[in-house]
Coordinates of C-alpha atoms and ligand atoms in Angstrom, one line a residue:
M1 CA -9.2 -25.1 16.8
T2 CA -8.3 -21.6 18.0
D3 CA -5.2 -21.8 15.9
R4 CA -7.2 -22.4 12.7
L5 CA -8.9 -19.1 13.1
H6 CA -5.6 -17.3 12.3
Y7 CA -5.6 -18.6 8.8
K8 CA -7.4 -17.0 5.9
P9 CA -9.8 -19.4 4.1
D10 CA -8.0 -20.9 1.2
A11 CA -10.0 -19.2 -1.6
S12 CA -9.6 -15.7 -0.2
F13 CA -6.0 -16.4 0.6
R14 CA -5.2 -17.4 -3.0
R15 CA -6.9 -14.2 -4.2
F16 CA -4.9 -12.2 -1.7
L17 CA -1.7 -13.9 -2.9
A18 CA -2.4 -13.2 -6.6
M19 CA -3.1 -9.6 -5.8
S20 CA 0.0 -9.4 -3.7
V21 CA 2.3 -10.8 -6.4
R22 CA 0.8 -8.4 -8.9
G23 CA 1.4 -5.5 -6.5
E24 CA 5.0 -6.6 -5.7
R25 CA 5.9 -6.9 -9.4
A26 CA 4.4 -3.5 -10.1
A27 CA 6.3 -2.0 -7.1
I28 CA 9.6 -3.3 -8.5
E29 CA 8.9 -1.5 -11.8
L30 CA 7.6 1.7 -10.1
M31 CA 10.6 2.0 -7.8
K32 CA 13.0 1.8 -10.8
A33 CA 12.1 5.4 -11.4
Y34 CA 13.9 6.3 -8.2
G35 CA 17.0 4.3 -9.1
H36 CA 16.2 1.3 -7.0
A37 CA 16.7 -2.3 -8.0
F38 CA 14.2 -4.1 -5.8
A39 CA 14.0 -7.9 -5.9
F40 CA 12.3 -10.5 -3.8
S41 CA 14.3 -11.1 -0.7
D42 CA 12.9 -14.5 0.2
F43 CA 12.6 -17.9 -1.2
G44 CA 8.9 -18.4 -2.1
A45 CA 8.2 -14.7 -2.3
G46 CA 6.9 -13.6 -5.7
S47 CA 5.2 -17.0 -6.2
T48 CA 1.5 -17.8 -5.8
E49 CA 2.4 -21.3 -4.7
V50 CA 0.5 -22.1 -1.5
S51 CA 2.3 -24.3 1.0
K52 CA 0.2 -27.1 2.4
D53 CA 1.9 -26.4 5.7
A54 CA -0.1 -23.7 7.4
R55 CA 2.8 -22.5 9.4
K56 CA 5.0 -22.0 6.3
K57 CA 2.0 -20.3 4.7
R58 CA 1.9 -17.7 7.4
Q59 CA 5.7 -17.2 7.2
R60 CA 5.5 -16.1 3.6
K61 CA 7.4 -12.8 3.7
A62 CA 6.7 -10.5 0.9
D63 CA 9.6 -8.2 1.4
L64 CA 11.4 -6.7 -1.4
I65 CA 15.0 -5.6 -1.0
C66 CA 17.0 -3.2 -3.1
K67 CA 20.1 -4.8 -4.5
S68 CA 21.8 -1.4 -4.7
C69 CA 21.1 0.3 -1.4
G70 CA 19.7 -2.5 0.8
Q71 CA 16.4 -0.7 1.6
K72 CA 13.5 -3.1 2.4
L73 CA 10.1 -2.6 1.0
E74 CA 6.9 -4.3 2.1
V75 CA 4.1 -4.0 -0.5
R76 CA 0.4 -3.8 0.4
A77 CA -1.8 -4.3 -2.7
K78 CA -5.3 -3.1 -2.1
S79 CA -8.5 -3.3 -4.1
R80 CA -9.3 0.3 -3.0
P81 CA -6.9 3.2 -2.4
Q82 CA -6.4 3.2 1.3
I83 CA -3.7 3.1 3.9
T84 CA -4.5 0.0 5.9
M85 CA -2.6 -2.8 7.5
S86 CA -3.5 -5.9 9.5
D87 CA -2.3 -6.0 13.0
S88 CA -2.8 -8.3 16.0
A89 CA -1.4 -8.8 19.4
S90 CA 0.6 -11.8 18.3
R91 CA 1.8 -10.1 15.1
P92 CA 2.0 -6.4 15.5
F93 CA 2.9 -4.8 12.2
D94 CA 5.7 -2.7 13.6
R95 CA 7.4 -5.6 15.3
E96 CA 7.4 -7.8 12.1
L97 CA 9.0 -4.9 10.3
S98 CA 11.9 -2.6 11.3
A99 CA 11.4 1.1 11.9
G100 CA 13.4 2.0 8.8
D101 CA 11.6 -0.4 6.5
W102 CA 9.2 1.1 3.9
V103 CA 5.7 0.1 3.2
G104 CA 4.3 0.7 -0.3
F105 CA 0.6 1.0 -0.7
L106 CA -0.9 0.6 -4.2
V107 CA -4.1 -0.4 -5.9
V108 CA -4.5 -3.7 -7.8
Q109 CA -7.7 -4.3 -9.7
R110 CA -9.0 -7.2 -11.8
K111 CA -8.5 -6.6 -15.5
S112 CA -11.7 -6.0 -17.5
D113 CA -10.3 -8.2 -20.3
P114 CA -7.8 -10.6 -18.6
N115 CA -5.7 -11.4 -21.7
G116 CA -8.8 -12.6 -23.5
E117 CA -9.2 -15.4 -20.9
E118 CA -11.9 -16.0 -18.4
F119 CA -11.0 -14.1 -15.2
D120 CA -9.1 -16.3 -12.7
E121 CA -8.8 -14.6 -9.3
T122 CA -5.8 -16.7 -8.4
N123 CA -3.8 -15.6 -11.5
P124 CA -1.6 -12.5 -10.9
D125 CA -1.6 -11.8 -14.6
H126 CA -5.4 -11.2 -14.5
Y127 CA -4.9 -8.1 -12.3
E128 CA -3.4 -4.7 -13.0
Q129 CA -1.9 -2.1 -10.9
V130 CA -3.5 1.4 -11.2
G131 CA -2.4 4.8 -10.0
A132 CA 0.5 5.7 -7.8
I133 CA 2.4 3.9 -5.1
H134 CA 2.5 5.6 -1.7
V135 CA 5.5 4.7 0.3
I136 CA 5.5 5.3 4.1
R137 CA 8.2 4.5 6.6
V138 CA 7.3 2.0 9.3
S139 CA 8.3 4.4 12.1
E140 CA 5.9 7.0 10.8
L141 CA 3.0 4.4 10.7
A142 CA 3.9 3.3 14.2
E143 CA 4.0 6.8 15.5
K144 CA 0.6 7.8 14.0
R145 CA -0.9 4.5 15.1
Q146 CA -0.8 5.6 18.7
Q147 CA -3.4 8.2 17.9
L148 CA -5.7 6.1 15.7
P149 CA -9.1 5.3 17.1
E150 CA -9.8 1.7 18.3
P151 CA -9.3 -0.5 15.2
R152 CA -12.1 -2.3 13.5
R153 CA -11.9 -6.1 13.8
K154 CA -11.9 -8.4 10.8
N155 CA -14.5 -11.1 10.9
E156 CA -13.9 -14.1 13.1
A157 CA -13.1 -16.5 10.2
Q158 CA -10.1 -14.5 9.4
G159 CA -8.9 -14.4 13.0
S160 CA -9.3 -11.6 15.4
E161 CA -6.8 -9.3 13.6
A162 CA -7.3 -5.7 13.9
Y163 CA -7.5 -3.7 10.7
L164 CA -5.7 -0.4 11.1
E165 CA -6.5 2.5 8.8
W166 CA -4.5 5.6 8.6
P167 CA -7.1 8.2 7.5
S168 CA -6.7 9.6 3.9
L169 CA -8.8 11.6 1.6
R170 CA -9.7 10.6 -2.0
A171 CA -10.4 12.9 -4.9
P172 CA -14.2 13.8 -4.9
M173 CA -14.1 14.3 -8.7
T174 CA -12.0 13.6 -11.7
G175 CA -10.0 16.6 -13.0
T176 CA -6.8 18.5 -12.5
V177 CA -5.5 20.3 -9.4
K178 CA -6.0 24.0 -9.8
T179 CA -4.9 25.3 -6.3
I180 CA -3.1 23.9 -3.3
E181 CA -2.9 26.1 -0.2
R182 CA -1.8 25.7 3.3
N183 CA -3.1 27.3 6.5
P184 CA -5.9 26.7 6.2
G185 CA -5.2 23.8 3.8
R186 CA -7.4 23.5 0.7
I187 CA -7.1 21.9 -2.6
V188 CA -9.2 23.0 -5.6
I189 CA -9.9 20.5 -8.4
T190 CA -11.4 21.5 -11.7
D191 CA -12.8 19.5 -14.6
G192 CA -12.8 22.5 -16.9
T193 CA -16.4 23.5 -16.2
R194 CA -16.7 23.4 -12.5
D195 CA -14.4 23.6 -9.5
R196 CA -14.6 21.6 -6.3
E197 CA -12.9 22.6 -3.1
V198 CA -11.5 20.1 -0.6
R199 CA -10.6 21.2 2.9
I200 CA -7.5 19.7 4.4
E201 CA -7.2 18.9 8.1
P202 CA -4.3 20.5 9.8
G203 CA -1.3 18.1 10.0
W204 CA -2.3 16.1 6.9
Y205 CA 0.2 15.6 4.1
A206 CA -0.2 15.8 0.3
Y207 CA 0.1 12.4 -1.4
G208 CA 1.6 11.3 -4.6
G209 CA 3.7 14.4 -5.2
L210 CA 0.4 16.3 -5.7
R211 CA 0.9 19.7 -7.2
V212 CA -1.0 22.2 -9.4
G213 CA -1.7 20.5 -12.7
S214 CA -1.8 17.0 -11.3
V215 CA -4.5 14.8 -12.8
V216 CA -6.7 13.2 -10.2
V217 CA -9.4 10.5 -10.5
R218 CA -12.6 10.4 -8.5
G219 CA -12.4 7.9 -5.7
Q220 CA -9.0 6.6 -7.0
T221 CA -6.5 9.3 -6.2
I222 CA -5.5 9.8 -2.6
L223 CA -5.1 13.6 -2.3
C224 CA -3.8 13.6 1.2
G225 CA -3.5 11.6 4.4
W226 CA -2.5 11.6 8.0
A227 CA 0.6 9.4 7.7
K228 CA 3.4 11.2 6.0
P229 CA 4.5 9.6 2.7
L230 CA 8.2 9.7 1.6
T231 CA 9.1 12.7 -0.6
V232 CA 10.5 12.2 -4.0
T233 CA 14.0 13.0 -2.6
Q234 CA 13.6 10.5 0.2
L235 CA 12.5 7.9 -2.3
Q236 CA 15.8 8.0 -4.2
C237 CA 18.0 5.0 -4.1
G238 CA 20.8 5.7 -1.5
Q239 CA 23.3 4.1 -3.7
L240 CA 22.4 6.3 -6.6
R241 CA 22.5 9.4 -4.4
A242 CA 26.0 8.6 -3.2
R243 CA 27.2 8.1 -6.8
I244 CA 25.8 11.4 -7.9
A245 CA 27.4 13.2 -4.9
G246 CA 30.7 11.5 -5.6
N247 CA 30.8 12.8 -9.2
Ligands
LIG1 ZN1 17.9 1.3 -3.6

């Protein structure tokens, strides 16, 4: 009985799986821009097939691995832009993953017109990925986790997993970035007629390669956050970098 509590109810698990697969496929495409050739590392990954065996179900590993540089990437597809991960005493996120692994956070939403068909929440093709992918190293998440407030608990039916959230700040309006300043940190967004200033806490990092001229969407674009995302340079495929250096 107690064991059952660790499993997500089937319907919500299937939805989670469909969103995950959509997110993973999107991540493979998005990471090509940095020279990576990510592919599913595991049998069963990339598929929405649900094993009847509850133990195997839990073992589904969604890692992607780059065929060129060997980097591992775990994808977290969210319905809202946020930096969150499940964590529990029996499955701490930073013990399931290695310190050097990457976690990619992206948003996956249901399509308004899912290919002219009726929306099926278990079909990955009925979802679309929107916005940027934010990639953070496991070691960075683990380090900042020490300073997070006591985590919220998911409801009992989903087990007593903690839901860790690394604070982030979303754009308060849609527009373009007009100013970015440090010490004290502030970002000014304009929609052409009015400006909106956002104060940045000390020690927070800009997300998504944010710079003057970047287009941001209200509630959708993460402007900055507490956990440091990888820079464009750090995101480059190691193999590619080595090749360029050798030429
Ligand atoms: Zn690579």
